[in-house]
Each structure stands twice: as C-alpha cells, then as structure tokens.
Amino acid sequence: MAKRLPLILLLWLITDIYFYHAVQTVFGVNSYTSLYWLIDATLMGGLLAALFVKRGTGTQQNLITWMMSGMLLAFVPRLVALPVLLLEDAGRLFRGFPPHALWVGELALVIAAVMFVIVLFGITRGRHFYQVRREIIAFPDLPEAFDGFKITQITDVHSGSFTDAKGVQKGLDLVNAQNSDVILFTGDLVNNKASEMDPWIKAFSGLKARLGKFSVLGNHDYGDYIRWDSPEEKKANLSRLKEVHNEMGFRLLLDEAVDLKAGAEKISLLGVENWGKGGFHKYGNLQKATANVADDDFKILMSHDPSHWEGVTLDHDKRVHLTLSGHTHGMQFGIDVFGFKWSPIKYVYKQWAGLYENAGRYLYVNRGFGFLGLKGRIGMWPEIAVITLKRA
C-alpha cells in the first residue's frame, strides 16, 4: 500500500481540484466548499495514519476498512462526473475560456449524487446482497451416474470482516436452499487469524450437502500478511485453522484427492494448497494431488487462485476437466449486468469472474462470499455459484 500511496494521492488531488470547480460554480465560496476540503483532509489523514499502525492488527484493519469506504464515497462519484467537466473545458478551449456554465456544474453534481447513492448502497447493503449464479457445463466423458450432478461453490469468506450475523446467515441459508450434491469452498476462510472464525463455526457447520463438504486453503489462510511473535505461533495458527475446517464439517484437501461415488461410478475431487502468480506463494502441488488419480478419471480441481489454471493446470499431464477458483473478489467493484462485466481487476487477472474454457477444460472464478478492505461491494455482489454437470 505504501508504494502505491503517492499515485493514489496524486489521482485524488487532481480529481478533487477539477471537481471543486463544479462545486464552486454552483455554491460559490462558502461553508459548503470548506466542508469539501475538510472531508478530503480527514480521509487523507486517516489513510496516512493507517500506515503507521502495527501491521495486521485489528486497529489497522478497521482503519483501512473505514478509510477505503470513505474514499470510495468521496472519490468515485467525482470521478464518474468528471467527463462532463472535461467536455465543457474542451469546448471552452476554443472559445477563449469563458466562465464555467452553471448548468454544467449542476449536471456534474447530479451525476455525482446518483453515484454517491449507488456507492452508499454497496457499502451499507452490498456486502450481503448475495446472488446465486448458475452454470450448466456439458462433458462427453462425464460418468452417466453424474449427469445432473450439482455443485455449490463458495469462496473468500474472510470471516474477520463480518459484523452482521443476520446478513451472513442470509447467505448460508441461500447455500442450503440449493440442495446440492456437494458444497465446495475454495479458500480464504479468514483474513489472517484462525480465531476470526470462532463466532461463525456454528453457522457454517449448518451447511448441508448430500455427498459432503470439501475445502482448500487460500493465500490469506496461512497468516503470511501479519507479524507473529514467533514462527511457532504462526504454525500453531495454521494448525488451528485446519481444525476449524474439520469442526465445520469440511474435509480440507491439502494437495490430495478424494473419490465422489455414485453407484459403481466415481469422479475425482482434487484440492491443492494456494498457488499464485507473481509474489504470491506457490504452496500448491498438483502433481502430488493427482499422484493416485487415473488419467481417465473425471477430475474437478479446487484451487484458490485462478492464475494456477493457466500457470500449471492446463499443461498438466493429467487432464483436469473443471477447476473452481476465487481470490479476485471481482475487486468488489465493477459492472456486472445483462451479461456484461467489467472491473479494474481484469487488468491484473486474465480470468477474474465467471466461466472460462480452453480446449474443453473449464475454469469457474467465483466473485466471493465475503469482503476484505472495502466494507462492502459495489456492482460485484457476493456470489453463491451453482454448477450443474451434464453428460454431452
């Protein structure tokens, strides 16, 4: 975050100064314009303060969460309204720069106000605005007994961010309402510490599926993002988190495979530890996970980070038919309507939300159940994915 701070502050300042002209045109120079700069100063001060609080503490996490929410409320509406002001200035350039038109300033403020309401909804209600997304995927070599097999996938719970028990339960009830054959969880149960799950174990234990519940670890589950008093403490935290999966009734797969059986037929469910591109740790070992799996078995893989699909899975010598991932959250911000989806995260991850296919091998990237950093979701609502397998 510290490395990106100068760029963040520069963009913030440029947008603020530009949008200020619209505020000044409509209201003049008075208490409204003073409040404009007071809000900015408060948010920037809070952002800077977050850098000097002990990393990984609850205080730092809460401060960052609230500052990000405030920044989005202040910044996004101004940014969306900015093109109106830019177009006006483009016209003024050829007219000798006459004074700003009042109606243009008013239009910019109306656009910003509408966007403010949208962002406010995302922060106050969006975090539990769960959406059930359904996919039907056909495979010619799917065992006949698994024709119609239904998977419910959730991912990126980030329980340390939860504060609303009723909101969380609403999502869990939706998961159970799908009556799926299996429930698969693809990592990031916590933000940093296993203890974050203590208030939620009972609720997640209530999830039910005919053939059981299975899970893998995500990058946040290893405790790599906070300082520990000793390596032993960090190791104990991970051990405790693995116990939590068991207490919730989930079979945690650590570079291993299990058979899901229907009559005399079966499919192989694989789970690997986290493997990410760039600076992310590459704990996962797909070779180990497939060691006892036959080449011609139908295979479903749980792998938290979608970059693992192109980085390892597609080139693996044993064909993996379907990979389920999460990790991106859809950045918790974007547009996702009527089949069109966009989020800034697409410039970081090639596969970031929804279904992808390569030579008959599929990847589904879930947008996530929980939230991290931003205390909400704007346009990229929390997801419960229901995938039905069909025999082609």
mmCIF file of C-alpha atoms in Angstrom:
data_model
loop_
_atom_site.group_PDB
_atom_site.id
_atom_site.type_symbol
_atom_site.label_atom_id
_atom_site.label_comp_id
_atom_site.label_asym_id
_atom_site.label_seq_id
_atom_site.Cartn_x
_atom_site.Cartn_y
_atom_site.Cartn_z
ATOM 1 C CA MET A 1 0.000 0.000 0.000
ATOM 2 C CA ALA A 2 2.820 2.425 0.911
ATOM 3 C CA LYS A 3 4.360 2.057 -2.573
ATOM 4 C CA ARG A 4 1.076 2.986 -4.256
ATOM 5 C CA LEU A 5 0.258 5.852 -1.900
ATOM 6 C CA PRO A 6 1.908 8.658 -3.948
ATOM 7 C CA LEU A 7 -0.049 7.644 -7.071
ATOM 8 C CA ILE A 8 -3.297 7.338 -5.089
ATOM 9 C CA LEU A 9 -2.820 10.774 -3.549
ATOM 10 C CA LEU A 10 -1.909 12.333 -6.912
ATOM 11 C CA LEU A 11 -5.027 10.975 -8.654
ATOM 12 C CA TRP A 12 -7.110 12.005 -5.679
ATOM 13 C CA LEU A 13 -5.728 15.553 -5.736
ATOM 14 C CA ILE A 14 -6.169 16.039 -9.491
ATOM 15 C CA THR A 15 -9.769 14.811 -9.395
ATOM 16 C CA ASP A 16 -10.539 16.893 -6.319
ATOM 17 C CA ILE A 17 -9.211 20.129 -7.750
ATOM 18 C CA TYR A 18 -11.049 19.601 -11.008
ATOM 19 C CA PHE A 19 -14.370 18.697 -9.411
ATOM 20 C CA TYR A 20 -14.016 21.602 -6.982
ATOM 21 C CA HIS A 21 -14.685 23.986 -9.874
ATOM 22 C CA ALA A 22 -18.160 22.460 -10.281
ATOM 23 C CA VAL A 23 -18.860 22.873 -6.569
ATOM 24 C CA GLN A 24 -17.595 26.446 -6.651
ATOM 25 C CA THR A 25 -19.662 27.283 -9.750
ATOM 26 C CA VAL A 26 -22.886 26.098 -8.118
ATOM 27 C CA PHE A 27 -22.365 27.135 -4.487
ATOM 28 C CA GLY A 28 -19.717 29.860 -4.644
ATOM 29 C CA VAL A 29 -17.060 30.074 -1.929
ATOM 30 C CA ASN A 30 -18.762 29.390 1.412
ATOM 31 C CA SER A 31 -19.154 26.756 4.122
ATOM 32 C CA TYR A 32 -20.034 24.085 1.530
ATOM 33 C CA THR A 33 -16.677 24.466 -0.171
ATOM 34 C CA SER A 34 -14.889 24.489 3.187
ATOM 35 C CA LEU A 35 -16.602 21.200 4.064
ATOM 36 C CA TYR A 36 -15.433 19.797 0.719
ATOM 37 C CA TRP A 37 -11.788 20.194 1.688
ATOM 38 C CA LEU A 38 -12.348 19.186 5.323
ATOM 39 C CA ILE A 39 -13.686 15.791 4.220
ATOM 40 C CA ASP A 40 -10.669 15.289 1.980
ATOM 41 C CA ALA A 41 -8.217 16.247 4.704
ATOM 42 C CA THR A 42 -9.853 13.816 7.144
ATOM 43 C CA LEU A 43 -9.716 10.911 4.698
ATOM 44 C CA MET A 44 -6.135 11.556 3.665
ATOM 45 C CA GLY A 45 -5.112 11.874 7.306
ATOM 46 C CA GLY A 46 -6.756 8.556 8.128
ATOM 47 C CA LEU A 47 -5.065 6.881 5.175
ATOM 48 C CA LEU A 48 -1.662 8.109 6.288
ATOM 49 C CA ALA A 49 -2.363 7.084 9.889
ATOM 50 C CA ALA A 50 -3.105 3.516 8.743
ATOM 51 C CA LEU A 51 0.474 3.218 7.525
ATOM 52 C CA PHE A 52 1.877 3.838 10.996
ATOM 53 C CA VAL A 53 -0.376 1.446 12.922
ATOM 54 C CA LYS A 54 1.055 -2.018 13.613
ATOM 55 C CA ARG A 55 0.550 -4.184 10.550
ATOM 56 C CA GLY A 56 -2.180 -6.834 10.708
ATOM 57 C CA THR A 57 -3.754 -5.575 13.936
ATOM 58 C CA GLY A 58 -7.494 -5.134 14.304
ATOM 59 C CA THR A 59 -6.928 -1.393 14.647
ATOM 60 C CA GLN A 60 -5.135 -1.176 11.319
ATOM 61 C CA GLN A 61 -7.692 -3.369 9.548
ATOM 62 C CA ASN A 62 -10.607 -1.315 10.875
ATOM 63 C CA LEU A 63 -8.909 1.955 9.986
ATOM 64 C CA ILE A 64 -8.135 0.802 6.451
ATOM 65 C CA THR A 65 -11.673 -0.547 6.035
ATOM 66 C CA TRP A 66 -13.330 2.698 7.056
ATOM 67 C CA MET A 67 -10.892 4.877 5.129
ATOM 68 C CA MET A 68 -11.429 2.849 1.946
ATOM 69 C CA SER A 69 -15.189 3.168 2.340
ATOM 70 C CA GLY A 70 -14.891 6.908 2.852
ATOM 71 C CA MET A 71 -12.517 7.307 -0.071
ATOM 72 C CA LEU A 72 -14.851 5.457 -2.415
ATOM 73 C CA LEU A 73 -17.818 7.536 -1.263
ATOM 74 C CA ALA A 74 -15.865 10.708 -1.917
ATOM 75 C CA PHE A 75 -13.788 9.735 -4.943
ATOM 76 C CA VAL A 76 -15.932 7.513 -7.198
ATOM 77 C CA PRO A 77 -18.869 9.962 -7.585
ATOM 78 C CA ARG A 78 -16.449 12.742 -8.527
ATOM 79 C CA LEU A 79 -14.593 10.519 -10.958
ATOM 80 C CA VAL A 80 -17.801 9.435 -12.727
ATOM 81 C CA ALA A 81 -18.923 13.070 -13.074
ATOM 82 C CA LEU A 82 -15.520 14.202 -14.337
ATOM 83 C CA PRO A 83 -16.149 13.563 -18.086
ATOM 84 C CA VAL A 84 -18.916 16.202 -18.066
ATOM 85 C CA LEU A 85 -16.459 18.794 -16.788
ATOM 86 C CA LEU A 86 -13.746 17.683 -19.203
ATOM 87 C CA LEU A 87 -16.105 18.016 -22.171
ATOM 88 C CA GLU A 88 -17.074 21.508 -21.082
ATOM 89 C CA ASP A 89 -13.432 22.539 -20.792
ATOM 90 C CA ALA A 90 -12.700 21.086 -24.219
ATOM 91 C CA GLY A 91 -15.362 23.431 -25.604
ATOM 92 C CA ARG A 92 -14.103 26.379 -23.550
ATOM 93 C CA LEU A 93 -10.647 25.863 -25.017
ATOM 94 C CA PHE A 94 -11.905 27.019 -28.437
ATOM 95 C CA ARG A 95 -13.979 29.889 -27.040
ATOM 96 C CA GLY A 96 -11.346 31.768 -25.123
ATOM 97 C CA PHE A 97 -12.127 30.120 -21.758
ATOM 98 C CA PRO A 98 -15.375 31.852 -20.765
ATOM 99 C CA PRO A 99 -16.694 31.263 -17.190
ATOM 100 C CA HIS A 100 -17.966 27.777 -16.330
ATOM 101 C CA ALA A 101 -21.638 27.283 -17.206
ATOM 102 C CA LEU A 102 -23.885 26.878 -14.176
ATOM 103 C CA TRP A 103 -25.914 24.080 -15.775
ATOM 104 C CA VAL A 104 -22.781 22.009 -16.417
ATOM 105 C CA GLY A 105 -21.783 22.264 -12.767
ATOM 106 C CA GLU A 106 -25.312 21.296 -11.716
ATOM 107 C CA LEU A 107 -25.303 18.304 -14.081
ATOM 108 C CA ALA A 108 -21.958 17.133 -12.696
ATOM 109 C CA LEU A 109 -23.289 17.384 -9.137
ATOM 110 C CA VAL A 110 -26.446 15.423 -10.034
ATOM 111 C CA ILE A 111 -24.363 12.645 -11.627
ATOM 112 C CA ALA A 112 -22.100 12.587 -8.575
ATOM 113 C CA ALA A 113 -25.117 12.458 -6.239
ATOM 114 C CA VAL A 114 -26.601 9.463 -8.084
ATOM 115 C CA MET A 115 -23.266 7.660 -7.958
ATOM 116 C CA PHE A 116 -22.940 8.517 -4.269
ATOM 117 C CA VAL A 117 -26.229 6.711 -3.567
ATOM 118 C CA ILE A 118 -25.060 3.660 -5.551
ATOM 119 C CA VAL A 119 -21.758 3.525 -3.668
ATOM 120 C CA LEU A 120 -23.531 4.042 -0.345
ATOM 121 C CA PHE A 121 -25.818 1.080 -1.096
ATOM 122 C CA GLY A 122 -22.800 -1.053 -1.919
ATOM 123 C CA ILE A 123 -21.151 -0.186 1.376
ATOM 124 C CA THR A 124 -24.225 -0.483 3.610
ATOM 125 C CA ARG A 125 -26.147 -3.297 1.886
ATOM 126 C CA GLY A 126 -23.967 -4.696 -0.889
ATOM 127 C CA ARG A 127 -21.828 -6.867 1.378
ATOM 128 C CA HIS A 128 -24.782 -9.238 1.936
ATOM 129 C CA PHE A 129 -26.597 -8.741 -1.381
ATOM 130 C CA TYR A 130 -25.966 -12.391 -2.288
ATOM 131 C CA GLN A 131 -26.509 -13.519 -5.858
ATOM 132 C CA VAL A 132 -26.968 -17.140 -6.917
ATOM 133 C CA ARG A 133 -25.244 -17.651 -10.261
ATOM 134 C CA ARG A 134 -25.929 -20.813 -12.230
ATOM 135 C CA GLU A 135 -23.904 -22.579 -14.881
ATOM 136 C CA ILE A 136 -24.559 -25.811 -16.778
ATOM 137 C CA ILE A 137 -21.417 -27.415 -18.213
ATOM 138 C CA ALA A 138 -21.519 -30.446 -20.520
ATOM 139 C CA PHE A 139 -18.741 -33.032 -20.845
ATOM 140 C CA PRO A 140 -18.739 -36.006 -23.230
ATOM 141 C CA ASP A 141 -16.789 -38.165 -20.762
ATOM 142 C CA LEU A 142 -18.794 -37.385 -17.633
ATOM 143 C CA PRO A 143 -19.817 -40.676 -15.978
ATOM 144 C CA GLU A 144 -23.518 -41.306 -16.602
ATOM 145 C CA ALA A 145 -24.306 -41.552 -12.901
ATOM 146 C CA PHE A 146 -23.163 -37.927 -12.504
ATOM 147 C CA ASP A 147 -25.403 -36.492 -15.217
ATOM 148 C CA GLY A 148 -27.157 -33.633 -13.398
ATOM 149 C CA PHE A 149 -24.636 -33.579 -10.538
ATOM 150 C CA LYS A 150 -24.968 -30.247 -8.728
ATOM 151 C CA ILE A 151 -22.103 -28.363 -7.085
ATOM 152 C CA THR A 152 -22.462 -25.295 -4.902
ATOM 153 C CA GLN A 153 -19.237 -23.310 -4.645
ATOM 154 C CA ILE A 154 -18.480 -20.535 -2.191
ATOM 155 C CA THR A 155 -15.151 -18.841 -1.686
ATOM 156 C CA ASP A 156 -13.341 -15.990 0.074
ATOM 157 C CA VAL A 157 -15.400 -15.842 3.251
ATOM 158 C CA HIS A 158 -12.934 -13.526 5.053
ATOM 159 C CA SER A 159 -14.729 -14.031 8.344
ATOM 160 C CA GLY A 160 -12.624 -11.402 10.096
ATOM 161 C CA SER A 161 -14.559 -8.770 8.147
ATOM 162 C CA PHE A 162 -18.007 -9.958 9.263
ATOM 163 C CA THR A 163 -20.050 -7.948 11.766
ATOM 164 C CA ASP A 164 -23.643 -8.788 10.800
ATOM 165 C CA ALA A 165 -24.728 -12.278 11.879
ATOM 166 C CA LYS A 166 -28.143 -11.988 10.208
ATOM 167 C CA GLY A 167 -26.563 -10.913 6.935
ATOM 168 C CA VAL A 168 -24.139 -13.848 6.943
ATOM 169 C CA GLN A 169 -26.908 -16.303 7.831
ATOM 170 C CA LYS A 170 -28.941 -14.999 4.901
ATOM 171 C CA GLY A 171 -26.138 -16.122 2.593
ATOM 172 C CA LEU A 172 -25.737 -19.502 4.283
ATOM 173 C CA ASP A 173 -29.472 -20.151 4.016
ATOM 174 C CA LEU A 174 -29.226 -19.471 0.282
ATOM 175 C CA VAL A 175 -26.412 -22.026 0.031
ATOM 176 C CA ASN A 176 -28.519 -24.689 1.732
ATOM 177 C CA ALA A 177 -31.542 -23.810 -0.398
ATOM 178 C CA GLN A 178 -29.694 -25.077 -3.486
ATOM 179 C CA ASN A 179 -29.897 -28.692 -2.218
ATOM 180 C CA SER A 180 -26.631 -29.533 -3.944
ATOM 181 C CA ASP A 181 -24.776 -32.824 -4.073
ATOM 182 C CA VAL A 182 -21.590 -31.227 -2.723
ATOM 183 C CA ILE A 183 -20.555 -27.885 -1.266
ATOM 184 C CA LEU A 184 -17.044 -26.786 -2.219
ATOM 185 C CA PHE A 185 -15.193 -23.947 -0.509
ATOM 186 C CA THR A 186 -12.177 -22.610 -2.381
ATOM 187 C CA GLY A 187 -10.157 -20.751 0.230
ATOM 188 C CA ASP A 188 -9.638 -17.603 2.312
ATOM 189 C CA LEU A 189 -11.739 -18.547 5.298
ATOM 190 C CA VAL A 190 -10.099 -15.775 7.352
ATOM 191 C CA ASN A 191 -8.190 -12.542 6.831
ATOM 192 C CA ASN A 192 -5.216 -13.541 8.981
ATOM 193 C CA LYS A 193 -6.023 -15.475 12.157
ATOM 194 C CA ALA A 194 -7.900 -18.702 12.818
ATOM 195 C CA SER A 195 -9.655 -17.066 15.788
ATOM 196 C CA GLU A 196 -11.618 -14.892 13.357
ATOM 197 C CA MET A 197 -13.806 -17.942 12.675
ATOM 198 C CA ASP A 198 -14.681 -18.606 16.317
ATOM 199 C CA PRO A 199 -18.015 -16.702 16.206
ATOM 200 C CA TRP A 200 -19.001 -18.315 12.913
ATOM 201 C CA ILE A 201 -18.144 -22.012 13.264
ATOM 202 C CA LYS A 202 -21.646 -22.980 14.351
ATOM 203 C CA ALA A 203 -23.291 -21.107 11.474
ATOM 204 C CA PHE A 204 -21.058 -22.660 8.811
ATOM 205 C CA SER A 205 -21.476 -26.082 10.404
ATOM 206 C CA GLY A 206 -25.118 -25.846 9.385
ATOM 207 C CA LEU A 207 -24.298 -26.133 5.688
ATOM 208 C CA LYS A 208 -25.540 -29.443 4.260
ATOM 209 C CA ALA A 209 -24.860 -31.412 1.076
ATOM 210 C CA ARG A 210 -25.691 -34.986 0.077
ATOM 211 C CA LEU A 211 -22.098 -36.128 -0.540
ATOM 212 C CA GLY A 212 -20.405 -33.767 1.871
ATOM 213 C CA LYS A 213 -18.457 -30.522 2.097
ATOM 214 C CA PHE A 214 -14.872 -30.046 0.925
ATOM 215 C CA SER A 215 -12.415 -27.163 1.100
ATOM 216 C CA VAL A 216 -8.936 -25.831 0.333
ATOM 217 C CA LEU A 217 -6.768 -23.040 1.703
ATOM 218 C CA GLY A 218 -6.359 -19.569 0.197
ATOM 219 C CA ASN A 219 -3.487 -17.118 0.411
ATOM 220 C CA HIS A 220 -4.909 -15.345 3.484
ATOM 221 C CA ASP A 221 -5.277 -18.580 5.443
ATOM 222 C CA TYR A 222 -1.543 -19.043 6.014
ATOM 223 C CA GLY A 223 -1.102 -15.932 8.158
ATOM 224 C CA ASP A 224 1.503 -14.517 5.786
ATOM 225 C CA TYR A 225 0.267 -10.919 5.996
ATOM 226 C CA ILE A 226 0.785 -10.124 9.682
ATOM 227 C CA ARG A 227 3.708 -10.203 12.096
ATOM 228 C CA TRP A 228 3.870 -13.116 14.528
ATOM 229 C CA ASP A 229 5.823 -13.250 17.769
ATOM 230 C CA SER A 230 7.493 -16.456 16.600
ATOM 231 C CA PRO A 231 7.434 -18.995 13.757
ATOM 232 C CA GLU A 232 5.836 -21.433 16.208
ATOM 233 C CA GLU A 233 2.917 -19.071 16.794
ATOM 234 C CA LYS A 234 2.301 -18.772 13.054
ATOM 235 C CA LYS A 235 2.480 -22.544 12.642
ATOM 236 C CA ALA A 236 0.046 -23.057 15.528
ATOM 237 C CA ASN A 237 -2.380 -20.616 13.921
ATOM 238 C CA LEU A 238 -2.403 -22.604 10.670
ATOM 239 C CA SER A 239 -2.869 -25.865 12.576
ATOM 240 C CA ARG A 240 -5.817 -24.358 14.399
ATOM 241 C CA LEU A 241 -7.349 -23.163 11.128
ATOM 242 C CA LYS A 242 -7.167 -26.676 9.730
ATOM 243 C CA GLU A 243 -9.032 -27.874 12.828
ATOM 244 C CA VAL A 244 -11.691 -25.230 12.207
ATOM 245 C CA HIS A 245 -12.411 -26.704 8.768
ATOM 246 C CA ASN A 246 -12.983 -30.062 10.430
ATOM 247 C CA GLU A 247 -15.197 -28.548 13.139
ATOM 248 C CA MET A 248 -17.363 -27.001 10.420
ATOM 249 C CA GLY A 249 -17.738 -30.399 8.771
ATOM 250 C CA PHE A 250 -15.491 -29.645 5.782
ATOM 251 C CA ARG A 251 -12.901 -32.122 4.523
ATOM 252 C CA LEU A 252 -9.831 -29.964 3.896
ATOM 253 C CA LEU A 253 -7.858 -31.165 0.878
ATOM 254 C CA LEU A 254 -4.137 -30.394 1.033
ATOM 255 C CA ASP A 255 -2.637 -31.457 -2.305
ATOM 256 C CA GLU A 256 -4.772 -34.580 -2.311
ATOM 257 C CA ALA A 257 -7.787 -36.205 -3.936
ATOM 258 C CA VAL A 258 -10.961 -37.962 -2.846
ATOM 259 C CA ASP A 259 -13.438 -40.048 -4.810
ATOM 260 C CA LEU A 260 -17.059 -38.958 -5.100
ATOM 261 C CA LYS A 261 -19.114 -42.063 -5.806
ATOM 262 C CA ALA A 262 -22.495 -42.651 -7.397
ATOM 263 C CA GLY A 263 -23.303 -46.329 -7.649
ATOM 264 C CA ALA A 264 -20.440 -48.088 -9.400
ATOM 265 C CA GLU A 265 -19.064 -44.865 -10.914
ATOM 266 C CA LYS A 266 -16.928 -42.092 -9.473
ATOM 267 C CA ILE A 267 -15.317 -38.752 -10.157
ATOM 268 C CA SER A 268 -12.133 -37.436 -8.562
ATOM 269 C CA LEU A 269 -12.228 -34.265 -6.493
ATOM 270 C CA LEU A 270 -8.798 -32.656 -6.131
ATOM 271 C CA GLY A 271 -7.718 -29.889 -3.802
ATOM 272 C CA VAL A 272 -4.398 -28.042 -3.820
ATOM 273 C CA GLU A 273 -2.867 -25.557 -1.440
ATOM 274 C CA ASN A 274 -2.621 -21.977 -2.630
ATOM 275 C CA TRP A 275 -0.568 -21.286 -5.761
ATOM 276 C CA GLY A 276 -0.428 -17.749 -7.114
ATOM 277 C CA LYS A 277 1.441 -15.854 -9.784
ATOM 278 C CA GLY A 278 3.956 -13.107 -9.118
ATOM 279 C CA GLY A 279 4.768 -12.521 -5.475
ATOM 280 C CA PHE A 280 2.194 -14.963 -4.125
ATOM 281 C CA HIS A 281 3.447 -18.160 -2.544
ATOM 282 C CA LYS A 282 3.341 -21.324 -4.602
ATOM 283 C CA TYR A 283 2.456 -23.834 -1.912
ATOM 284 C CA GLY A 284 0.214 -25.980 -4.105
ATOM 285 C CA ASN A 285 1.439 -29.198 -5.728
ATOM 286 C CA LEU A 286 -0.882 -30.529 -8.406
ATOM 287 C CA GLN A 287 1.493 -33.391 -9.181
ATOM 288 C CA LYS A 288 1.118 -34.626 -5.623
ATOM 289 C CA ALA A 289 -2.658 -34.166 -5.690
ATOM 290 C CA THR A 290 -3.009 -36.309 -8.823
ATOM 291 C CA ALA A 291 -0.484 -38.987 -7.837
ATOM 292 C CA ASN A 292 -3.140 -41.622 -7.154
ATOM 293 C CA VAL A 293 -5.663 -40.453 -9.744
ATOM 294 C CA ALA A 294 -6.048 -42.340 -13.021
ATOM 295 C CA ASP A 295 -5.507 -40.492 -16.283
ATOM 296 C CA ASP A 296 -9.034 -41.231 -17.491
ATOM 297 C CA ASP A 297 -10.809 -40.247 -14.257
ATOM 298 C CA PHE A 298 -13.152 -37.276 -14.482
ATOM 299 C CA LYS A 299 -11.475 -34.590 -12.372
ATOM 300 C CA ILE A 300 -12.674 -31.486 -10.557
ATOM 301 C CA LEU A 301 -9.981 -29.297 -9.001
ATOM 302 C CA MET A 302 -10.315 -26.768 -6.194
ATOM 303 C CA SER A 303 -7.527 -24.180 -6.482
ATOM 304 C CA HIS A 304 -7.917 -20.805 -4.800
ATOM 305 C CA ASP A 305 -6.041 -18.581 -7.246
ATOM 306 C CA PRO A 306 -7.269 -18.618 -10.888
ATOM 307 C CA SER A 307 -3.753 -17.912 -12.194
ATOM 308 C CA HIS A 308 -2.970 -21.541 -11.297
ATOM 309 C CA TRP A 309 -5.195 -22.641 -14.205
ATOM 310 C CA GLU A 310 -3.000 -21.201 -16.961
ATOM 311 C CA GLY A 311 0.170 -21.382 -14.884
ATOM 312 C CA VAL A 312 0.008 -25.111 -14.115
ATOM 313 C CA THR A 313 -3.299 -26.903 -14.636
ATOM 314 C CA LEU A 314 -3.792 -26.576 -18.393
ATOM 315 C CA ASP A 315 -0.348 -28.027 -19.099
ATOM 316 C CA HIS A 316 -0.573 -30.801 -16.535
ATOM 317 C CA ASP A 317 -0.179 -34.313 -17.920
ATOM 318 C CA LYS A 318 -3.459 -35.434 -16.330
ATOM 319 C CA ARG A 319 -6.497 -33.687 -17.774
ATOM 320 C CA VAL A 320 -8.459 -31.635 -15.241
ATOM 321 C CA HIS A 321 -11.971 -31.142 -16.570
ATOM 322 C CA LEU A 322 -13.185 -28.382 -14.257
ATOM 323 C CA THR A 323 -11.276 -26.023 -11.970
ATOM 324 C CA LEU A 324 -13.014 -23.921 -9.321
ATOM 325 C CA SER A 325 -11.291 -20.789 -8.021
ATOM 326 C CA GLY A 326 -11.902 -17.488 -6.257
ATOM 327 C CA HIS A 327 -9.374 -14.975 -4.925
ATOM 328 C CA THR A 328 -10.158 -11.947 -7.129
ATOM 329 C CA HIS A 329 -13.445 -10.872 -5.428
ATOM 330 C CA GLY A 330 -14.202 -9.190 -8.749
ATOM 331 C CA MET A 331 -12.339 -6.449 -6.849
ATOM 332 C CA GLN A 332 -15.691 -5.936 -5.029
ATOM 333 C CA PHE A 333 -16.211 -3.116 -7.509
ATOM 334 C CA GLY A 334 -17.373 -3.065 -11.097
ATOM 335 C CA ILE A 335 -20.221 -3.509 -13.542
ATOM 336 C CA ASP A 336 -21.862 -6.906 -13.890
ATOM 337 C CA VAL A 337 -25.235 -6.667 -15.637
ATOM 338 C CA PHE A 338 -27.010 -8.230 -18.624
ATOM 339 C CA GLY A 339 -24.039 -10.422 -19.487
ATOM 340 C CA PHE A 340 -21.588 -7.524 -19.486
ATOM 341 C CA LYS A 341 -18.902 -7.466 -16.817
ATOM 342 C CA TRP A 342 -16.076 -5.079 -16.122
ATOM 343 C CA SER A 343 -13.840 -4.404 -13.166
ATOM 344 C CA PRO A 344 -10.349 -2.924 -12.787
ATOM 345 C CA ILE A 345 -9.244 -6.383 -11.596
ATOM 346 C CA LYS A 346 -9.417 -7.588 -15.221
ATOM 347 C CA TYR A 347 -6.155 -5.725 -15.839
ATOM 348 C CA VAL A 348 -4.483 -7.852 -13.167
ATOM 349 C CA TYR A 349 -6.083 -11.276 -13.731
ATOM 350 C CA LYS A 350 -6.934 -12.630 -17.167
ATOM 351 C CA GLN A 351 -9.575 -14.888 -15.616
ATOM 352 C CA TRP A 352 -11.294 -12.895 -12.879
ATOM 353 C CA ALA A 353 -15.033 -13.719 -12.771
ATOM 354 C CA GLY A 354 -17.320 -16.328 -14.298
ATOM 355 C CA LEU A 355 -16.741 -19.238 -16.674
ATOM 356 C CA TYR A 356 -13.726 -19.724 -18.959
ATOM 357 C CA GLU A 357 -12.895 -22.537 -21.401
ATOM 358 C CA ASN A 358 -9.754 -23.792 -23.115
ATOM 359 C CA ALA A 359 -9.802 -26.916 -25.287
ATOM 360 C CA GLY A 360 -12.702 -28.424 -23.384
ATOM 361 C CA ARG A 361 -11.223 -27.657 -19.961
ATOM 362 C CA TYR A 362 -13.181 -25.227 -17.828
ATOM 363 C CA LEU A 363 -12.417 -22.735 -15.092
ATOM 364 C CA TYR A 364 -15.017 -21.032 -12.935
ATOM 365 C CA VAL A 365 -13.930 -17.979 -10.929
ATOM 366 C CA ASN A 366 -16.315 -17.168 -8.092
ATOM 367 C CA ARG A 367 -16.674 -13.493 -7.119
ATOM 368 C CA GLY A 368 -16.562 -14.370 -3.429
ATOM 369 C CA PHE A 369 -18.894 -14.706 -0.451
ATOM 370 C CA GLY A 370 -17.270 -12.151 1.858
ATOM 371 C CA PHE A 371 -15.335 -8.932 1.592
ATOM 372 C CA LEU A 372 -11.940 -7.540 2.505
ATOM 373 C CA GLY A 373 -10.612 -3.994 2.777
ATOM 374 C CA LEU A 374 -13.674 -2.250 1.395
ATOM 375 C CA LYS A 375 -16.516 -2.807 3.839
ATOM 376 C CA GLY A 376 -18.976 -3.708 1.122
ATOM 377 C CA ARG A 377 -19.391 -4.460 -2.566
ATOM 378 C CA ILE A 378 -20.290 -2.125 -5.392
ATOM 379 C CA GLY A 379 -21.641 -3.795 -8.517
ATOM 380 C CA MET A 380 -19.717 -7.017 -7.848
ATOM 381 C CA TRP A 381 -22.159 -8.606 -5.441
ATOM 382 C CA PRO A 382 -21.280 -11.585 -3.211
ATOM 383 C CA GLU A 383 -21.763 -14.858 -5.032
ATOM 384 C CA ILE A 384 -23.052 -18.358 -4.498
ATOM 385 C CA ALA A 385 -22.188 -20.397 -7.597
ATOM 386 C CA VAL A 386 -24.286 -23.409 -8.573
ATOM 387 C CA ILE A 387 -22.726 -25.562 -11.289
ATOM 388 C CA THR A 388 -24.609 -28.467 -12.807
ATOM 389 C CA LEU A 389 -22.657 -31.110 -14.720
ATOM 390 C CA LYS A 390 -24.282 -32.680 -17.766
ATOM 391 C CA ARG A 391 -23.221 -35.537 -19.991
ATOM 392 C CA ALA A 392 -22.933 -34.275 -23.574
#
